[in-house]
Amino acid sequence: MADRRTHRLLRRALAVGCLIAAAGLPAGPPVSSPTDRTGPTILRVLQMNLCNSGRAGCYTGQSLQRATEVISAEAPDLVTLNEICQDDVAVLERAFATVHTGWRVVSAFQAAGDRPSGGDTLCRNGQPYGVGLLTRARTPDTVPAVYRGIHPTQDLADPEERAWLCVDVDAVLLACTTHLAATSYAVALAQCRQLLDTILPTIRRRTGHTPILLSGDLNLHDGGDPDVRSCAPPGHQRIDDGARQHIVATTDIGLCCRRSVPMRGATDHPALLATLSIDGRPPT
């Protein structure tokens, strides 16, 4: 019975879909391409929790504008987004496309579940609420695979069912984000372990050997009780913002150069910026 229940939960968590938005055809080969296999692939990753549901106490109505400014100034190659409304993705995608002319821009969104209704958790404006991801791709004619789901373990006292989202970036990187439970550290730890120990490795086995990056608000601390370090499999690398936002990578990715980017009071989290190298050596 337990094995059947575990299988059913995992199958639910591994619901697969595809979502892509094109920001224009490439004008020519980029100077630095994620599909250039002659040297290490260097990508800059930006994690932001925008607190933009309109329902939380940290909501200011200013985080979307500030996020646009940060993307324009920092020109990241990959952006992971937590606590956003569905239409926020399109707004930030336009800013992302502006700093990546000559690339195809890929965007994805996954709504958190709402236990009472059986539908999506909604922002105050009525849009689905959840997590998102922006990245760039060199292959204009290939629809990238998008993997998404609801975590098998949830805090039953919280009506919001936490979600996760991944995009296959040119078969070079499986880029993922999630926003784990804020109401129970024990549930957040269980969600983190299931994602890193079971769900993402299952996708990796199905799609071939691909480096995996998980970036998001894990609602766990380094040195906390429980400790975020206990949810990452042996050998994984991790950096954080000194609080709850973390970037976790498999051993075939090098991480460095962590930097917090001020959000100027627009949200209750700073943005977290880091550099990764996909051949496993630390970026210089």
PDB file of C-alpha atoms in Angstrom:
ATOM      1  CA  MET A   1       0.000   0.000   0.000  1.00  0.00           C
ATOM      2  CA  ALA A   2       2.796   2.419   0.927  1.00  0.00           C
ATOM      3  CA  ASP A   3       4.679   1.657  -2.304  1.00  0.00           C
ATOM      4  CA  ARG A   4       1.527   2.276  -4.392  1.00  0.00           C
ATOM      5  CA  ARG A   5       0.903   5.572  -2.565  1.00  0.00           C
ATOM      6  CA  THR A   6       4.510   6.689  -3.085  1.00  0.00           C
ATOM      7  CA  HIS A   7       4.292   5.813  -6.781  1.00  0.00           C
ATOM      8  CA  ARG A   8       1.004   7.705  -7.123  1.00  0.00           C
ATOM      9  CA  LEU A   9       2.415  10.810  -5.415  1.00  0.00           C
ATOM     10  CA  LEU A  10       5.565  10.760  -7.517  1.00  0.00           C
ATOM     11  CA  ARG A  11       3.545  10.348 -10.718  1.00  0.00           C
ATOM     12  CA  ARG A  12       1.452  13.360  -9.693  1.00  0.00           C
ATOM     13  CA  ALA A  13       4.594  15.361  -8.941  1.00  0.00           C
ATOM     14  CA  LEU A  14       6.083  14.541 -12.333  1.00  0.00           C
ATOM     15  CA  ALA A  15       3.240  15.940 -14.420  1.00  0.00           C
ATOM     16  CA  VAL A  16       4.896  17.215 -17.584  1.00  0.00           C
ATOM     17  CA  GLY A  17       3.868  20.033 -19.867  1.00  0.00           C
ATOM     18  CA  CYS A  18       5.374  22.440 -22.325  1.00  0.00           C
ATOM     19  CA  LEU A  19       5.164  26.214 -22.379  1.00  0.00           C
ATOM     20  CA  ILE A  20       7.235  28.554 -24.504  1.00  0.00           C
ATOM     21  CA  ALA A  21       7.174  32.189 -25.484  1.00  0.00           C
ATOM     22  CA  ALA A  22       9.302  33.527 -28.328  1.00  0.00           C
ATOM     23  CA  ALA A  23      10.782  36.996 -28.133  1.00  0.00           C
ATOM     24  CA  GLY A  24      12.086  37.086 -31.703  1.00  0.00           C
ATOM     25  CA  LEU A  25      14.322  35.066 -33.990  1.00  0.00           C
ATOM     26  CA  PRO A  26      18.089  35.222 -33.532  1.00  0.00           C
ATOM     27  CA  ALA A  27      19.780  37.874 -35.638  1.00  0.00           C
ATOM     28  CA  GLY A  28      23.018  35.901 -35.663  1.00  0.00           C
ATOM     29  CA  PRO A  29      25.188  33.639 -33.517  1.00  0.00           C
ATOM     30  CA  PRO A  30      25.542  35.049 -30.011  1.00  0.00           C
ATOM     31  CA  VAL A  31      28.994  35.900 -28.702  1.00  0.00           C
ATOM     32  CA  SER A  32      28.505  33.486 -25.790  1.00  0.00           C
ATOM     33  CA  SER A  33      26.115  30.610 -26.365  1.00  0.00           C
ATOM     34  CA  PRO A  34      24.829  28.001 -23.910  1.00  0.00           C
ATOM     35  CA  THR A  35      25.203  25.411 -26.667  1.00  0.00           C
ATOM     36  CA  ASP A  36      28.848  26.225 -27.413  1.00  0.00           C
ATOM     37  CA  ARG A  37      30.610  23.030 -26.349  1.00  0.00           C
ATOM     38  CA  THR A  38      34.160  24.262 -27.148  1.00  0.00           C
ATOM     39  CA  GLY A  39      34.551  25.670 -23.643  1.00  0.00           C
ATOM     40  CA  PRO A  40      32.701  25.983 -20.360  1.00  0.00           C
ATOM     41  CA  THR A  41      29.198  27.406 -20.479  1.00  0.00           C
ATOM     42  CA  ILE A  42      29.018  30.417 -18.160  1.00  0.00           C
ATOM     43  CA  LEU A  43      25.582  31.593 -17.026  1.00  0.00           C
ATOM     44  CA  ARG A  44      24.486  34.247 -14.544  1.00  0.00           C
ATOM     45  CA  VAL A  45      21.484  33.222 -12.456  1.00  0.00           C
ATOM     46  CA  LEU A  46      19.129  35.657 -10.718  1.00  0.00           C
ATOM     47  CA  GLN A  47      16.667  34.492  -8.047  1.00  0.00           C
ATOM     48  CA  MET A  48      13.857  36.817  -6.941  1.00  0.00           C
ATOM     49  CA  ASN A  49      10.928  36.444  -4.549  1.00  0.00           C
ATOM     50  CA  LEU A  50       8.591  39.302  -5.499  1.00  0.00           C
ATOM     51  CA  CYS A  51       5.844  38.882  -2.870  1.00  0.00           C
ATOM     52  CA  ASN A  52       3.404  40.035  -5.536  1.00  0.00           C
ATOM     53  CA  SER A  53       0.224  38.118  -4.684  1.00  0.00           C
ATOM     54  CA  GLY A  54      -1.389  41.214  -3.209  1.00  0.00           C
ATOM     55  CA  ARG A  55      -2.444  39.157  -0.202  1.00  0.00           C
ATOM     56  CA  ALA A  56       0.742  38.963   1.909  1.00  0.00           C
ATOM     57  CA  GLY A  57       1.905  41.618   4.342  1.00  0.00           C
ATOM     58  CA  CYS A  58       5.110  42.108   2.343  1.00  0.00           C
ATOM     59  CA  TYR A  59       3.167  43.245  -0.758  1.00  0.00           C
ATOM     60  CA  THR A  60       4.063  46.785  -1.882  1.00  0.00           C
ATOM     61  CA  GLY A  61       2.849  46.907  -5.483  1.00  0.00           C
ATOM     62  CA  GLN A  62       6.371  47.964  -6.501  1.00  0.00           C
ATOM     63  CA  SER A  63       8.260  44.688  -6.819  1.00  0.00           C
ATOM     64  CA  LEU A  64       7.450  44.082 -10.494  1.00  0.00           C
ATOM     65  CA  GLN A  65       8.892  47.454 -11.481  1.00  0.00           C
ATOM     66  CA  ARG A  66      11.975  46.884  -9.344  1.00  0.00           C
ATOM     67  CA  ALA A  67      12.440  43.394 -10.825  1.00  0.00           C
ATOM     68  CA  THR A  68      12.338  44.915 -14.307  1.00  0.00           C
ATOM     69  CA  GLU A  69      15.043  47.383 -13.297  1.00  0.00           C
ATOM     70  CA  VAL A  70      17.244  44.634 -11.858  1.00  0.00           C
ATOM     71  CA  ILE A  71      16.924  42.449 -14.973  1.00  0.00           C
ATOM     72  CA  SER A  72      17.758  45.417 -17.194  1.00  0.00           C
ATOM     73  CA  ALA A  73      20.781  46.364 -15.096  1.00  0.00           C
ATOM     74  CA  GLU A  74      22.210  42.889 -14.412  1.00  0.00           C
ATOM     75  CA  ALA A  75      21.308  41.116 -17.694  1.00  0.00           C
ATOM     76  CA  PRO A  76      21.124  37.623 -16.159  1.00  0.00           C
ATOM     77  CA  ASP A  77      21.001  34.552 -18.415  1.00  0.00           C
ATOM     78  CA  LEU A  78      18.472  32.765 -16.214  1.00  0.00           C
ATOM     79  CA  VAL A  79      15.849  34.218 -13.861  1.00  0.00           C
ATOM     80  CA  THR A  80      13.901  32.205 -11.287  1.00  0.00           C
ATOM     81  CA  LEU A  81      10.800  33.813  -9.794  1.00  0.00           C
ATOM     82  CA  ASN A  82       8.774  33.095  -6.671  1.00  0.00           C
ATOM     83  CA  GLU A  83       5.506  34.580  -5.364  1.00  0.00           C
ATOM     84  CA  ILE A  84       4.381  36.008  -8.683  1.00  0.00           C
ATOM     85  CA  CYS A  85       1.119  36.297 -10.612  1.00  0.00           C
ATOM     86  CA  GLN A  86       0.912  34.626 -14.017  1.00  0.00           C
ATOM     87  CA  ASP A  87       0.899  37.860 -16.035  1.00  0.00           C
ATOM     88  CA  ASP A  88       4.045  39.048 -14.232  1.00  0.00           C
ATOM     89  CA  VAL A  89       6.003  36.585 -16.367  1.00  0.00           C
ATOM     90  CA  ALA A  90       5.108  38.411 -19.592  1.00  0.00           C
ATOM     91  CA  VAL A  91       6.131  41.773 -18.126  1.00  0.00           C
ATOM     92  CA  LEU A  92       9.524  40.480 -16.985  1.00  0.00           C
ATOM     93  CA  GLU A  93       9.977  38.517 -20.199  1.00  0.00           C
ATOM     94  CA  ARG A  94       9.918  41.781 -22.168  1.00  0.00           C
ATOM     95  CA  ALA A  95      12.699  43.236 -20.003  1.00  0.00           C
ATOM     96  CA  PHE A  96      14.661  39.988 -20.315  1.00  0.00           C
ATOM     97  CA  ALA A  97      14.306  39.954 -24.107  1.00  0.00           C
ATOM     98  CA  THR A  98      15.550  43.539 -24.330  1.00  0.00           C
ATOM     99  CA  VAL A  99      18.904  42.595 -22.776  1.00  0.00           C
ATOM    100  CA  HIS A 100      19.176  39.396 -24.849  1.00  0.00           C
ATOM    101  CA  THR A 101      18.600  40.512 -28.416  1.00  0.00           C
ATOM    102  CA  GLY A 102      19.615  37.803 -30.857  1.00  0.00           C
ATOM    103  CA  TRP A 103      18.372  35.045 -28.563  1.00  0.00           C
ATOM    104  CA  ARG A 104      15.124  33.183 -28.281  1.00  0.00           C
ATOM    105  CA  VAL A 105      13.562  33.848 -24.901  1.00  0.00           C
ATOM    106  CA  VAL A 106      11.784  31.020 -23.078  1.00  0.00           C
ATOM    107  CA  SER A 107       9.349  31.589 -20.231  1.00  0.00           C
ATOM    108  CA  ALA A 108       7.366  29.230 -18.027  1.00  0.00           C
ATOM    109  CA  PHE A 109       4.950  29.464 -15.113  1.00  0.00           C
ATOM    110  CA  GLN A 110       3.482  26.977 -12.657  1.00  0.00           C
ATOM    111  CA  ALA A 111       0.617  27.850 -10.345  1.00  0.00           C
ATOM    112  CA  ALA A 112       0.490  26.722  -6.743  1.00  0.00           C
ATOM    113  CA  GLY A 113      -2.479  24.545  -5.934  1.00  0.00           C
ATOM    114  CA  ASP A 114      -5.400  25.582  -3.761  1.00  0.00           C
ATOM    115  CA  ARG A 115      -6.550  22.701  -1.575  1.00  0.00           C
ATOM    116  CA  PRO A 116     -10.059  23.973  -0.716  1.00  0.00           C
ATOM    117  CA  SER A 117     -11.077  24.608  -4.338  1.00  0.00           C
ATOM    118  CA  GLY A 118      -8.993  21.969  -6.065  1.00  0.00           C
ATOM    119  CA  GLY A 119      -7.853  24.676  -8.506  1.00  0.00           C
ATOM    120  CA  ASP A 120      -5.049  27.222  -8.495  1.00  0.00           C
ATOM    121  CA  THR A 121      -4.090  29.573  -5.713  1.00  0.00           C
ATOM    122  CA  LEU A 122      -5.011  33.061  -6.931  1.00  0.00           C
ATOM    123  CA  CYS A 123      -3.482  36.500  -6.553  1.00  0.00           C
ATOM    124  CA  ARG A 124      -5.736  39.278  -5.322  1.00  0.00           C
ATOM    125  CA  ASN A 125      -6.176  40.353  -8.961  1.00  0.00           C
ATOM    126  CA  GLY A 126      -7.627  36.930  -9.834  1.00  0.00           C
ATOM    127  CA  GLN A 127      -4.611  35.605 -11.730  1.00  0.00           C
ATOM    128  CA  PRO A 128      -3.001  32.259 -10.848  1.00  0.00           C
ATOM    129  CA  TYR A 129      -0.209  32.616  -8.287  1.00  0.00           C
ATOM    130  CA  GLY A 130       2.995  30.600  -8.284  1.00  0.00           C
ATOM    131  CA  VAL A 131       6.554  30.328  -9.602  1.00  0.00           C
ATOM    132  CA  GLY A 132       8.143  31.258 -12.927  1.00  0.00           C
ATOM    133  CA  LEU A 133      11.323  31.006 -14.934  1.00  0.00           C
ATOM    134  CA  LEU A 134      12.952  32.979 -17.755  1.00  0.00           C
ATOM    135  CA  THR A 135      15.885  31.791 -19.820  1.00  0.00           C
ATOM    136  CA  ARG A 136      17.401  32.140 -23.261  1.00  0.00           C
ATOM    137  CA  ALA A 137      17.876  29.498 -25.934  1.00  0.00           C
ATOM    138  CA  ARG A 138      19.803  29.342 -29.154  1.00  0.00           C
ATOM    139  CA  THR A 139      17.547  26.825 -30.924  1.00  0.00           C
ATOM    140  CA  PRO A 140      14.619  28.759 -32.477  1.00  0.00           C
ATOM    141  CA  ASP A 141      12.834  25.728 -33.909  1.00  0.00           C
ATOM    142  CA  THR A 142      12.988  23.467 -30.859  1.00  0.00           C
ATOM    143  CA  VAL A 143      10.263  23.569 -28.231  1.00  0.00           C
ATOM    144  CA  PRO A 144      12.032  23.175 -24.878  1.00  0.00           C
ATOM    145  CA  ALA A 145      10.641  20.645 -22.460  1.00  0.00           C
ATOM    146  CA  VAL A 146       8.983  22.088 -19.361  1.00  0.00           C
ATOM    147  CA  TYR A 147       8.466  19.899 -16.299  1.00  0.00           C
ATOM    148  CA  ARG A 148       6.218  20.991 -13.460  1.00  0.00           C
ATOM    149  CA  GLY A 149       4.199  19.685 -10.587  1.00  0.00           C
ATOM    150  CA  ILE A 150       2.853  20.034  -7.063  1.00  0.00           C
ATOM    151  CA  HIS A 151       5.023  18.698  -4.234  1.00  0.00           C
ATOM    152  CA  PRO A 152       3.799  15.311  -2.934  1.00  0.00           C
ATOM    153  CA  THR A 153       4.143  16.489   0.680  1.00  0.00           C
ATOM    154  CA  GLN A 154       2.193  19.557   1.803  1.00  0.00           C
ATOM    155  CA  ASP A 155       1.327  21.268   5.075  1.00  0.00           C
ATOM    156  CA  LEU A 156      -2.341  20.337   5.461  1.00  0.00           C
ATOM    157  CA  ALA A 157      -2.872  23.410   7.659  1.00  0.00           C
ATOM    158  CA  ASP A 158      -1.965  25.642   4.716  1.00  0.00           C
ATOM    159  CA  PRO A 159      -4.450  25.882   1.812  1.00  0.00           C
ATOM    160  CA  GLU A 160      -1.613  26.715  -0.622  1.00  0.00           C
ATOM    161  CA  GLU A 161      -0.068  23.639  -2.238  1.00  0.00           C
ATOM    162  CA  ARG A 162       3.539  24.431  -3.115  1.00  0.00           C
ATOM    163  CA  ALA A 163       4.773  23.877  -6.676  1.00  0.00           C
ATOM    164  CA  TRP A 164       7.988  23.311  -8.613  1.00  0.00           C
ATOM    165  CA  LEU A 165       9.006  24.078 -12.218  1.00  0.00           C
ATOM    166  CA  CYS A 166      11.888  23.099 -14.537  1.00  0.00           C
ATOM    167  CA  VAL A 167      12.936  24.029 -18.082  1.00  0.00           C
ATOM    168  CA  ASP A 168      15.415  22.114 -20.251  1.00  0.00           C
ATOM    169  CA  VAL A 169      17.815  24.785 -21.534  1.00  0.00           C
ATOM    170  CA  ASP A 170      19.192  23.592 -24.887  1.00  0.00           C
ATOM    171  CA  ALA A 171      19.870  20.109 -23.415  1.00  0.00           C
ATOM    172  CA  VAL A 172      22.738  21.780 -21.529  1.00  0.00           C
ATOM    173  CA  LEU A 173      21.015  22.497 -18.218  1.00  0.00           C
ATOM    174  CA  LEU A 174      17.855  21.513 -16.387  1.00  0.00           C
ATOM    175  CA  ALA A 175      16.974  24.814 -14.688  1.00  0.00           C
ATOM    176  CA  CYS A 176      14.462  24.568 -11.851  1.00  0.00           C
ATOM    177  CA  THR A 177      12.754  26.710  -9.248  1.00  0.00           C
ATOM    178  CA  THR A 178      10.435  26.175  -6.305  1.00  0.00           C
ATOM    179  CA  HIS A 179       8.946  27.992  -3.323  1.00  0.00           C
ATOM    180  CA  LEU A 180       8.788  25.618  -0.366  1.00  0.00           C
ATOM    181  CA  ALA A 181       6.397  25.611   2.587  1.00  0.00           C
ATOM    182  CA  ALA A 182       6.601  28.666   4.841  1.00  0.00           C
ATOM    183  CA  THR A 183       4.292  27.328   7.550  1.00  0.00           C
ATOM    184  CA  SER A 184       6.334  24.248   8.544  1.00  0.00           C
ATOM    185  CA  TYR A 185      10.101  23.779   8.442  1.00  0.00           C
ATOM    186  CA  ALA A 186       9.590  20.009   8.589  1.00  0.00           C
ATOM    187  CA  VAL A 187       7.370  20.089   5.487  1.00  0.00           C
ATOM    188  CA  ALA A 188       9.810  22.411   3.675  1.00  0.00           C
ATOM    189  CA  LEU A 189      12.633  19.956   4.419  1.00  0.00           C
ATOM    190  CA  ALA A 190      10.556  17.003   3.157  1.00  0.00           C
ATOM    191  CA  GLN A 191       9.685  18.902  -0.044  1.00  0.00           C
ATOM    192  CA  CYS A 192      13.331  19.809  -0.587  1.00  0.00           C
ATOM    193  CA  ARG A 193      14.479  16.210  -0.120  1.00  0.00           C
ATOM    194  CA  GLN A 194      11.801  14.776  -2.406  1.00  0.00           C
ATOM    195  CA  LEU A 195      12.674  17.275  -5.126  1.00  0.00           C
ATOM    196  CA  LEU A 196      16.450  16.795  -4.975  1.00  0.00           C
ATOM    197  CA  ASP A 197      16.510  13.062  -4.140  1.00  0.00           C
ATOM    198  CA  THR A 198      13.654  11.757  -6.276  1.00  0.00           C
ATOM    199  CA  ILE A 199      11.818  14.105  -8.647  1.00  0.00           C
ATOM    200  CA  LEU A 200      14.742  15.847 -10.361  1.00  0.00           C
ATOM    201  CA  PRO A 201      16.912  12.697 -10.613  1.00  0.00           C
ATOM    202  CA  THR A 202      13.937  10.922 -12.221  1.00  0.00           C
ATOM    203  CA  ILE A 203      13.709  13.643 -14.872  1.00  0.00           C
ATOM    204  CA  ARG A 204      17.474  13.426 -15.340  1.00  0.00           C
ATOM    205  CA  ARG A 205      17.333   9.671 -15.948  1.00  0.00           C
ATOM    206  CA  ARG A 206      14.508  10.070 -18.474  1.00  0.00           C
ATOM    207  CA  THR A 207      16.179  12.870 -20.419  1.00  0.00           C
ATOM    208  CA  GLY A 208      19.826  11.847 -20.206  1.00  0.00           C
ATOM    209  CA  HIS A 209      22.745  13.162 -18.188  1.00  0.00           C
ATOM    210  CA  THR A 210      22.051  16.865 -17.744  1.00  0.00           C
ATOM    211  CA  PRO A 211      23.388  19.192 -15.041  1.00  0.00           C
ATOM    212  CA  ILE A 212      20.642  20.355 -12.667  1.00  0.00           C
ATOM    213  CA  LEU A 213      20.268  23.745 -11.023  1.00  0.00           C
ATOM    214  CA  LEU A 214      17.611  24.458  -8.380  1.00  0.00           C
ATOM    215  CA  SER A 215      17.127  28.116  -7.473  1.00  0.00           C
ATOM    216  CA  GLY A 216      14.407  29.402  -5.180  1.00  0.00           C
ATOM    217  CA  ASP A 217      13.074  30.370  -1.787  1.00  0.00           C
ATOM    218  CA  LEU A 218      13.431  27.123   0.160  1.00  0.00           C
ATOM    219  CA  ASN A 219      12.267  28.626   3.476  1.00  0.00           C
ATOM    220  CA  LEU A 220      15.190  26.858   5.179  1.00  0.00           C
ATOM    221  CA  HIS A 221      18.393  28.279   6.673  1.00  0.00           C
ATOM    222  CA  ASP A 222      22.025  27.214   6.665  1.00  0.00           C
ATOM    223  CA  GLY A 223      22.566  26.201  10.294  1.00  0.00           C
ATOM    224  CA  GLY A 224      18.843  26.250  11.053  1.00  0.00           C
ATOM    225  CA  ASP A 225      16.768  23.522  12.651  1.00  0.00           C
ATOM    226  CA  PRO A 226      16.222  21.739  10.361  1.00  0.00           C
ATOM    227  CA  ASP A 227      19.322  22.683   8.384  1.00  0.00           C
ATOM    228  CA  VAL A 228      18.993  23.301   4.639  1.00  0.00           C
ATOM    229  CA  ARG A 229      22.256  21.401   4.157  1.00  0.00           C
ATOM    230  CA  SER A 230      20.504  18.180   5.174  1.00  0.00           C
ATOM    231  CA  CYS A 231      18.215  18.253   2.137  1.00  0.00           C
ATOM    232  CA  ALA A 232      20.920  18.385  -0.550  1.00  0.00           C
ATOM    233  CA  PRO A 233      22.364  15.034  -1.685  1.00  0.00           C
ATOM    234  CA  PRO A 234      26.090  14.455  -1.024  1.00  0.00           C
ATOM    235  CA  GLY A 235      28.368  16.450  -3.301  1.00  0.00           C
ATOM    236  CA  HIS A 236      25.801  19.063  -4.307  1.00  0.00           C
ATOM    237  CA  GLN A 237      26.978  22.647  -4.163  1.00  0.00           C
ATOM    238  CA  ARG A 238      24.918  25.415  -2.619  1.00  0.00           C
ATOM    239  CA  ILE A 239      25.042  29.149  -2.083  1.00  0.00           C
ATOM    240  CA  ASP A 240      22.482  31.383  -0.397  1.00  0.00           C
ATOM    241  CA  ASP A 241      21.529  34.968   0.389  1.00  0.00           C
ATOM    242  CA  GLY A 242      22.251  34.513   4.081  1.00  0.00           C
ATOM    243  CA  ALA A 243      18.602  33.696   4.682  1.00  0.00           C
ATOM    244  CA  ARG A 244      16.051  31.511   2.863  1.00  0.00           C
ATOM    245  CA  GLN A 245      16.921  31.830  -0.829  1.00  0.00           C
ATOM    246  CA  HIS A 246      19.316  29.187  -2.156  1.00  0.00           C
ATOM    247  CA  ILE A 247      20.897  28.003  -5.379  1.00  0.00           C
ATOM    248  CA  VAL A 248      21.731  24.275  -5.382  1.00  0.00           C
ATOM    249  CA  ALA A 249      23.643  22.569  -8.195  1.00  0.00           C
ATOM    250  CA  THR A 250      24.796  19.079  -9.131  1.00  0.00           C
ATOM    251  CA  THR A 251      28.520  18.336  -9.054  1.00  0.00           C
ATOM    252  CA  ASP A 252      28.933  18.957 -12.801  1.00  0.00           C
ATOM    253  CA  ILE A 253      28.242  22.676 -12.225  1.00  0.00           C
ATOM    254  CA  GLY A 254      30.606  25.171 -10.630  1.00  0.00           C
ATOM    255  CA  LEU A 255      29.089  27.960  -8.532  1.00  0.00           C
ATOM    256  CA  CYS A 256      30.681  31.215  -7.491  1.00  0.00           C
ATOM    257  CA  CYS A 257      30.413  34.948  -7.101  1.00  0.00           C
ATOM    258  CA  ARG A 258      27.290  35.214  -4.963  1.00  0.00           C
ATOM    259  CA  ARG A 259      25.927  38.744  -4.672  1.00  0.00           C
ATOM    260  CA  SER A 260      22.789  40.209  -3.135  1.00  0.00           C
ATOM    261  CA  VAL A 261      21.010  42.836  -5.231  1.00  0.00           C
ATOM    262  CA  PRO A 262      18.908  45.303  -3.189  1.00  0.00           C
ATOM    263  CA  MET A 263      15.203  45.411  -3.983  1.00  0.00           C
ATOM    264  CA  ARG A 264      14.840  48.798  -2.223  1.00  0.00           C
ATOM    265  CA  GLY A 265      11.913  47.785  -0.051  1.00  0.00           C
ATOM    266  CA  ALA A 266       9.806  46.583  -2.985  1.00  0.00           C
ATOM    267  CA  THR A 267       9.721  43.066  -1.493  1.00  0.00           C
ATOM    268  CA  ASP A 268      10.936  41.401   1.696  1.00  0.00           C
ATOM    269  CA  HIS A 269      13.788  39.496  -0.009  1.00  0.00           C
ATOM    270  CA  PRO A 270      16.891  40.797  -1.775  1.00  0.00           C
ATOM    271  CA  ALA A 271      17.592  39.333  -5.199  1.00  0.00           C
ATOM    272  CA  LEU A 272      20.302  36.655  -5.270  1.00  0.00           C
ATOM    273  CA  LEU A 273      22.751  36.716  -8.187  1.00  0.00           C
ATOM    274  CA  ALA A 274      25.339  34.014  -8.892  1.00  0.00           C
ATOM    275  CA  THR A 275      27.557  32.734 -11.698  1.00  0.00           C
ATOM    276  CA  LEU A 276      27.745  29.109 -12.766  1.00  0.00           C
ATOM    277  CA  SER A 277      30.013  27.101 -15.032  1.00  0.00           C
ATOM    278  CA  ILE A 278      28.517  23.991 -16.581  1.00  0.00           C
ATOM    279  CA  ASP A 279      31.721  22.030 -17.109  1.00  0.00           C
ATOM    280  CA  GLY A 280      32.046  21.613 -13.348  1.00  0.00           C
ATOM    281  CA  ARG A 281      34.977  23.982 -12.808  1.00  0.00           C
ATOM    282  CA  PRO A 282      34.437  27.122 -10.726  1.00  0.00           C
ATOM    283  CA  PRO A 283      33.962  30.228 -12.890  1.00  0.00           C
ATOM    284  CA  THR A 284      36.811  32.729 -12.841  1.00  0.00           C
TER     285      THR A 284
END
